[in-house]
Amino acid sequence: MAQESKTPIQLGFIGLSATGWAAIALAPPLFEEPLSSKYSLVAVSTSKPESAAASAAKYSELASNSTGTSVTVKPYHGSAKHIASNIDVGMVAVSVKVLDHKEVASEVIKAGKDLFIEWPAGVRLAETKELYEAAKAKGIRTMIGFQSRFTAYALKAKEIIDNGDLGKILSSTFIVSLTGYWGRLMPANYDYTLSSSNGATMLDIPGGHALDMFTHILGPISSLSAIIKNQFPLTTLTDSDGNPTDRTVPNDSPNQVCVTGTLANGALFTVHFQSPVKEADFNWIINGENGVLRIVDESDRTTKRGFFDATPDVYLNGEKVAIDADNITRRTGLNWQAFADGEVSQYADLEQALKVKEILQAIVRSSEEGKRVEMQ
């Protein structure tokens, strides 16, 4: 049963600067109804005092305008323990580089505050498991930034399948091709994603988001076989304008991921992630005994990255199905709302993050050992 929060959640935000991903995608919905009545941003934390002050000033103004009352957002910088120990903070959002996830989130959990953390929620399976177990022992609620399950097409697909319009699911084929990153070129500020040990590869980031959405809609995976391959062992870094520099670095991250397997409901599936390609591709087909669902992006493939900016149409038995207008702030807003309303079946928590990490580990293991892996 949903347990909606009756009073606004007092939110502290680590990694929320005046600009950047959190400022663009995560924070804006919090200052519009219905979320402005469900959340109250009371503190921010960044790495430096100057950026913390600028962020606090920006969001104090936004919060004041949103509520019609004077709001002062308190700035923090440095260690996460400072904002986590604020008695006025009941929940802390963490949006920092993956290499810092465990250290930062651990301070929030120690303080007994509810936690939002961006995917991948730690480097590799071990760190995610450690965070999950700590949060479970502390009895706090957690939420993961798995926004893809809230895309308009994913919501419609789940509605159609849950309504039984396809009948028993027989198979699913999911192909995602990305136009950039993890190939010959990579922006210098993302060079850490070229090392598999950092847990931020194509398989980890877009692959993790996609597999959460995939299993949220179709159910858990029971077994899989996989082949992953790196076709670009050396990568040239690019500058802020996208121009190649004279720096070439080792790259051991996979740019081809092919997975086949069986879902717990008995259906067979195939998933293929690849990058980089000349034209982006997003093509998802779900076959059932009574029908077929086709989710495909046929817009200009040369101007898209291929997954996070995909805008596919949805077809049920060949007929186009109307879906809601979609953008990133709508997706993050629905995630925030599900958490505030206690709709635990809608949003992902650290337990779900752990399940996705187990799938990713099984994919790597299957490829390395050349055999099918049974999921427990």
Coordinates of C-alpha atoms in Angstrom, one line a residue:
M1 CA 0.0 0.0 0.0
A2 CA 1.3 3.5 -0.8
Q3 CA 2.2 5.6 2.1
E4 CA 2.1 9.2 0.9
S5 CA 4.2 11.7 2.9
K6 CA 1.8 14.1 4.6
T7 CA 4.4 16.9 5.2
P8 CA 7.1 18.0 2.8
I9 CA 10.2 16.0 2.7
Q10 CA 13.1 18.2 3.9
L11 CA 15.7 17.7 1.2
G12 CA 19.4 18.2 1.2
F13 CA 21.2 17.9 -2.1
I14 CA 24.8 16.9 -2.6
G15 CA 26.2 17.8 -6.0
L16 CA 23.6 20.4 -6.9
S17 CA 25.5 23.3 -8.3
A18 CA 24.0 26.3 -10.2
T19 CA 24.7 24.4 -13.4
G20 CA 25.2 20.8 -14.5
W21 CA 23.2 17.6 -14.7
A22 CA 21.4 17.9 -11.4
A23 CA 20.6 21.6 -12.1
I24 CA 19.2 20.7 -15.5
A25 CA 17.4 17.4 -14.9
L26 CA 16.9 16.6 -11.2
A27 CA 16.1 19.9 -9.4
P28 CA 13.6 21.8 -11.6
P29 CA 10.6 19.6 -11.0
L30 CA 11.0 20.1 -7.2
F31 CA 10.0 23.8 -7.6
E32 CA 6.7 23.1 -9.5
E33 CA 3.5 21.5 -8.3
P34 CA 2.8 18.9 -7.3
L35 CA 6.3 18.4 -6.1
S36 CA 6.8 21.8 -4.5
S37 CA 4.2 20.7 -1.9
K38 CA 5.9 17.3 -1.4
Y39 CA 9.5 18.4 -1.1
S40 CA 11.3 21.4 0.5
L41 CA 14.9 22.0 -0.5
V42 CA 16.7 23.2 2.7
A43 CA 20.4 22.6 2.0
V44 CA 22.9 22.1 -0.8
S45 CA 26.5 20.8 -0.8
T46 CA 29.2 21.1 -3.4
S47 CA 32.9 20.7 -3.4
K48 CA 33.9 24.4 -3.0
P49 CA 32.5 27.2 -0.8
E50 CA 32.1 29.5 -3.8
S51 CA 29.9 27.0 -5.8
A52 CA 28.0 26.2 -2.7
A53 CA 27.1 29.8 -2.0
A54 CA 26.1 30.3 -5.7
S55 CA 23.9 27.2 -5.6
A56 CA 22.3 28.2 -2.3
A57 CA 21.5 31.7 -3.6
K58 CA 20.0 30.3 -6.8
Y59 CA 17.8 27.7 -5.1
S60 CA 16.8 30.0 -2.3
E61 CA 15.3 32.3 -4.9
L62 CA 13.6 29.5 -6.8
A63 CA 12.2 28.0 -3.6
S64 CA 10.9 31.4 -2.4
N65 CA 9.2 32.1 -5.8
S66 CA 7.7 28.6 -5.8
T67 CA 6.2 28.8 -2.3
G68 CA 5.5 32.5 -2.1
T69 CA 7.4 32.7 1.2
S70 CA 11.0 33.6 2.0
V71 CA 13.2 30.4 1.9
T72 CA 16.9 30.3 2.7
V73 CA 18.7 27.2 1.5
K74 CA 21.8 26.5 3.6
P75 CA 25.2 26.0 1.8
Y76 CA 27.7 23.3 2.7
H77 CA 30.9 22.2 1.0
G78 CA 33.4 19.4 1.5
S79 CA 32.5 16.3 3.4
A80 CA 29.0 14.9 3.0
K81 CA 28.7 14.4 6.8
H82 CA 28.1 18.2 7.2
I83 CA 24.8 18.3 5.3
A84 CA 23.8 14.8 6.4
S85 CA 24.1 15.8 10.1
N86 CA 21.8 18.8 9.6
I87 CA 18.8 18.1 11.8
D88 CA 16.5 19.9 9.4
V89 CA 17.4 17.5 6.6
G90 CA 15.3 14.3 6.4
M91 CA 16.5 13.1 3.0
V92 CA 19.7 13.6 1.0
A93 CA 20.0 13.4 -2.8
V94 CA 23.4 12.4 -4.1
S95 CA 24.4 13.4 -7.7
V96 CA 28.2 13.1 -7.9
K97 CA 30.8 11.2 -10.0
V98 CA 30.4 7.5 -9.6
L99 CA 33.9 7.1 -8.1
D100 CA 32.6 9.1 -5.1
H101 CA 29.2 7.4 -4.7
K102 CA 30.1 5.0 -1.9
E103 CA 31.9 7.5 0.3
V104 CA 29.2 10.2 0.0
A105 CA 26.2 7.9 0.3
S106 CA 27.7 6.1 3.3
E107 CA 27.7 9.3 5.2
V108 CA 24.1 9.9 4.4
I109 CA 23.2 6.3 5.5
K110 CA 25.2 6.7 8.7
A111 CA 23.2 9.8 9.6
G112 CA 20.0 7.8 9.2
K113 CA 18.7 10.0 6.4
D114 CA 16.6 8.7 3.5
L115 CA 18.7 8.6 0.3
F116 CA 18.3 9.4 -3.4
I117 CA 21.4 8.4 -5.4
E118 CA 22.0 8.5 -9.1
W119 CA 22.7 5.3 -11.0
P120 CA 25.1 3.3 -10.9
A121 CA 25.0 3.7 -7.1
G122 CA 28.6 2.8 -6.5
V123 CA 31.5 1.3 -8.4
R124 CA 30.7 -2.3 -9.4
L125 CA 28.5 -4.8 -7.6
A126 CA 30.5 -4.9 -4.3
E127 CA 30.0 -1.2 -3.5
T128 CA 26.3 -1.3 -4.4
K129 CA 25.8 -4.3 -2.2
E130 CA 27.6 -2.6 0.7
L131 CA 25.3 0.5 0.4
Y132 CA 22.2 -1.7 0.1
E133 CA 23.1 -3.7 3.2
A134 CA 24.0 -0.5 5.2
A135 CA 20.7 1.2 4.2
K136 CA 18.7 -2.0 5.1
A137 CA 20.4 -2.2 8.5
K138 CA 19.7 1.5 9.2
G139 CA 16.0 1.1 8.1
I140 CA 16.1 4.1 5.7
R141 CA 14.2 4.5 2.4
T142 CA 16.2 4.7 -0.8
M143 CA 15.6 5.8 -4.4
I144 CA 17.7 5.3 -7.5
G145 CA 17.9 7.7 -10.5
F146 CA 16.5 5.2 -12.9
Q147 CA 14.5 7.7 -15.0
S148 CA 14.2 5.6 -18.1
R149 CA 11.3 3.5 -16.6
F150 CA 9.4 6.8 -16.5
T151 CA 9.7 7.6 -20.2
A152 CA 6.4 8.0 -21.9
Y153 CA 7.0 5.0 -24.1
A154 CA 8.0 2.8 -21.2
L155 CA 5.0 3.8 -19.1
K156 CA 2.7 3.0 -22.1
A157 CA 4.4 -0.3 -22.8
K158 CA 4.0 -1.4 -19.2
E159 CA 0.4 -0.3 -19.2
I160 CA -0.3 -2.4 -22.3
I161 CA 1.4 -5.4 -21.0
D162 CA 0.0 -5.2 -17.5
N163 CA -3.5 -4.9 -19.1
G164 CA -2.9 -8.2 -20.8
D165 CA -3.3 -6.8 -24.3
L166 CA -0.5 -9.0 -25.6
G167 CA -1.4 -12.0 -23.7
K168 CA 1.4 -14.3 -22.6
I169 CA 4.7 -12.8 -23.5
L170 CA 6.7 -15.0 -25.9
S171 CA 9.8 -13.0 -26.8
S172 CA 11.5 -9.6 -26.8
T173 CA 14.2 -8.1 -29.0
F174 CA 15.8 -4.9 -27.9
I175 CA 18.5 -3.1 -29.9
V176 CA 20.2 0.2 -28.9
S177 CA 22.9 1.7 -30.9
L178 CA 24.7 4.9 -29.7
T179 CA 26.4 7.4 -31.9
G180 CA 29.1 8.6 -29.5
Y181 CA 31.5 7.7 -26.6
W182 CA 33.4 4.5 -25.8
G183 CA 35.0 4.3 -29.3
R184 CA 37.8 6.1 -31.1
L185 CA 37.0 9.4 -29.4
M186 CA 35.9 10.4 -25.9
P187 CA 35.6 13.8 -24.1
A188 CA 38.6 14.2 -21.8
N189 CA 36.3 14.8 -18.7
Y190 CA 34.8 11.4 -19.2
D191 CA 38.1 9.5 -19.6
Y192 CA 37.4 7.6 -16.3
T193 CA 34.6 5.8 -18.1
L194 CA 37.0 4.0 -20.4
S195 CA 38.2 1.8 -17.6
S196 CA 35.9 -1.1 -16.7
S197 CA 37.2 -1.0 -13.1
N198 CA 35.5 2.4 -12.6
G199 CA 32.0 0.9 -13.3
A200 CA 30.9 3.6 -15.7
T201 CA 31.2 1.9 -19.1
M202 CA 28.6 1.7 -21.9
L203 CA 27.4 -1.5 -20.3
D204 CA 27.2 0.0 -16.8
I205 CA 25.5 3.4 -17.6
P206 CA 23.2 3.2 -20.6
G207 CA 23.1 -0.6 -20.3
G208 CA 22.1 -0.4 -16.6
H209 CA 19.4 2.1 -17.3
A210 CA 18.1 0.1 -20.2
L211 CA 18.1 -3.2 -18.2
D212 CA 16.2 -1.6 -15.3
M213 CA 13.5 -0.4 -17.7
F214 CA 13.5 -3.8 -19.5
T215 CA 13.0 -5.9 -16.4
H216 CA 10.6 -3.4 -14.8
I217 CA 8.3 -3.9 -17.8
L218 CA 8.9 -7.6 -18.6
G219 CA 10.0 -9.1 -15.3
P220 CA 13.2 -10.6 -14.0
I221 CA 15.8 -12.5 -16.0
S222 CA 16.2 -16.2 -15.1
S223 CA 19.3 -17.0 -17.3
L224 CA 21.5 -15.4 -19.9
S225 CA 24.4 -15.9 -22.3
A226 CA 26.5 -13.0 -23.4
I227 CA 29.3 -11.9 -25.6
I228 CA 31.0 -8.5 -24.9
K229 CA 33.8 -7.1 -26.9
N230 CA 36.1 -4.0 -27.0
Q231 CA 36.8 -3.0 -30.6
F232 CA 38.7 0.2 -29.7
P233 CA 41.6 -0.6 -27.3
L234 CA 43.0 2.9 -27.7
T235 CA 40.9 6.1 -27.5
T236 CA 41.8 9.7 -28.4
L237 CA 40.5 12.3 -25.9
T238 CA 38.7 15.4 -27.2
D239 CA 38.6 18.9 -25.8
S240 CA 35.6 20.9 -24.7
D241 CA 34.8 21.8 -28.3
G242 CA 34.9 18.1 -29.4
N243 CA 38.2 18.4 -31.2
P244 CA 40.7 15.5 -30.9
T245 CA 43.7 16.3 -28.6
D246 CA 47.2 14.6 -28.8
R247 CA 46.2 12.4 -25.8
T248 CA 45.5 8.7 -26.6
V249 CA 44.7 6.5 -23.6
P250 CA 44.0 2.7 -23.1
N251 CA 40.3 1.7 -23.3
D252 CA 39.2 -1.7 -21.9
S253 CA 35.4 -0.9 -21.8
P254 CA 33.1 -2.9 -24.1
N255 CA 31.5 -1.2 -27.0
Q256 CA 29.6 -4.3 -28.1
V257 CA 27.3 -6.2 -25.8
C258 CA 25.1 -9.0 -27.1
V259 CA 22.9 -10.9 -24.6
T260 CA 20.3 -13.7 -25.1
G261 CA 18.4 -15.5 -22.4
T262 CA 15.2 -16.5 -20.7
L263 CA 12.9 -14.4 -18.6
A264 CA 11.2 -15.7 -15.4
N265 CA 7.9 -15.8 -17.3
G266 CA 9.4 -18.2 -19.8
A267 CA 9.8 -15.7 -22.7
L268 CA 13.1 -15.6 -24.6
F269 CA 14.9 -12.3 -25.1
T270 CA 17.7 -10.7 -27.1
V271 CA 19.5 -7.5 -26.2
H272 CA 22.2 -5.7 -28.2
F273 CA 23.9 -2.5 -27.0
Q274 CA 26.6 -1.0 -29.2
S275 CA 28.6 2.2 -29.6
P276 CA 29.7 4.2 -31.5
V277 CA 27.8 4.0 -34.8
K278 CA 27.0 6.4 -37.6
E279 CA 23.3 6.3 -37.0
A280 CA 21.6 5.8 -33.7
D281 CA 19.0 3.0 -33.4
F282 CA 16.3 2.3 -30.8
N283 CA 14.2 -0.7 -31.7
W284 CA 12.3 -2.8 -29.2
I285 CA 9.8 -5.5 -30.2
I286 CA 7.7 -7.5 -27.7
N287 CA 5.8 -10.4 -29.0
G288 CA 2.9 -12.0 -27.1
E289 CA 0.3 -14.7 -27.9
N290 CA -2.3 -12.1 -28.7
G291 CA -0.3 -9.3 -30.3
V292 CA 3.0 -7.5 -30.8
L293 CA 4.3 -4.2 -29.4
R294 CA 6.8 -2.3 -31.4
I295 CA 8.7 0.6 -29.9
V296 CA 10.9 2.3 -32.5
D297 CA 12.6 5.7 -33.0
E298 CA 12.4 6.5 -36.7
S299 CA 13.4 10.2 -36.4
D300 CA 16.7 11.6 -37.6
R301 CA 19.2 9.0 -36.4
T302 CA 22.3 11.1 -37.2
T303 CA 21.5 13.8 -34.6
K304 CA 20.8 11.6 -31.6
R305 CA 22.9 9.7 -29.2
G306 CA 20.6 6.7 -29.3
F307 CA 19.2 5.9 -25.8
F308 CA 18.8 8.8 -23.4
D309 CA 17.5 11.1 -26.1
A310 CA 15.4 8.4 -27.9
T311 CA 11.9 9.5 -28.8
P312 CA 10.3 6.3 -30.1
D313 CA 6.8 5.8 -31.2
V314 CA 4.7 3.0 -29.9
Y315 CA 2.8 0.6 -32.1
L316 CA 0.3 -2.1 -30.9
N317 CA -0.5 -4.6 -33.7
G318 CA 0.6 -2.1 -36.3
E319 CA -1.5 0.8 -34.9
K320 CA 0.3 3.8 -33.5
V321 CA -0.6 4.4 -29.9
A322 CA -0.8 7.9 -28.4
I323 CA 1.7 8.6 -25.6
D324 CA 2.2 11.6 -23.4
A325 CA 4.7 14.4 -24.2
D326 CA 8.0 13.5 -22.8
N327 CA 11.2 15.2 -21.5
I328 CA 13.9 14.6 -18.9
T329 CA 12.3 16.8 -16.2
R330 CA 9.0 15.0 -16.6
R331 CA 10.8 11.6 -16.0
T332 CA 12.7 12.8 -13.0
G333 CA 9.6 14.5 -11.6
L334 CA 7.6 11.2 -11.9
N335 CA 10.4 9.5 -10.0
W336 CA 10.4 12.1 -7.2
Q337 CA 6.6 11.9 -7.1
A338 CA 6.5 8.1 -6.8
F339 CA 8.8 8.2 -3.9
A340 CA 6.9 11.0 -2.0
D341 CA 3.6 9.1 -2.6
G342 CA 5.1 5.9 -1.4
E343 CA 4.4 4.1 -4.7
V344 CA 7.1 1.5 -4.1
S345 CA 6.2 -0.6 -7.1
Q346 CA 6.9 2.4 -9.4
Y347 CA 10.4 3.7 -8.4
A348 CA 13.6 1.8 -8.0
D349 CA 15.5 1.5 -4.7
L350 CA 18.9 0.1 -3.7
E351 CA 17.6 -3.4 -3.8
Q352 CA 16.6 -3.0 -7.5
A353 CA 20.0 -1.4 -8.2
L354 CA 21.6 -4.5 -6.7
K355 CA 19.6 -6.7 -9.0
V356 CA 20.7 -4.7 -12.1
K357 CA 24.3 -4.9 -10.9
E358 CA 23.9 -8.7 -10.6
I359 CA 22.6 -8.8 -14.2
L360 CA 25.6 -6.8 -15.4
Q361 CA 28.0 -9.0 -13.5
A362 CA 26.3 -12.1 -15.0
I363 CA 26.8 -10.6 -18.5
V364 CA 30.5 -10.1 -18.0
R365 CA 30.9 -13.5 -16.4
S366 CA 29.1 -15.3 -19.2
S367 CA 31.3 -13.6 -21.8
E368 CA 34.5 -14.4 -19.9
E369 CA 33.6 -18.0 -19.2
G370 CA 31.7 -18.7 -22.4
K371 CA 28.7 -20.3 -20.7
R372 CA 25.1 -19.6 -19.7
V373 CA 24.6 -18.0 -16.3
E374 CA 21.6 -18.9 -14.1
M375 CA 20.3 -15.9 -12.1
Q376 CA 19.3 -16.6 -8.6

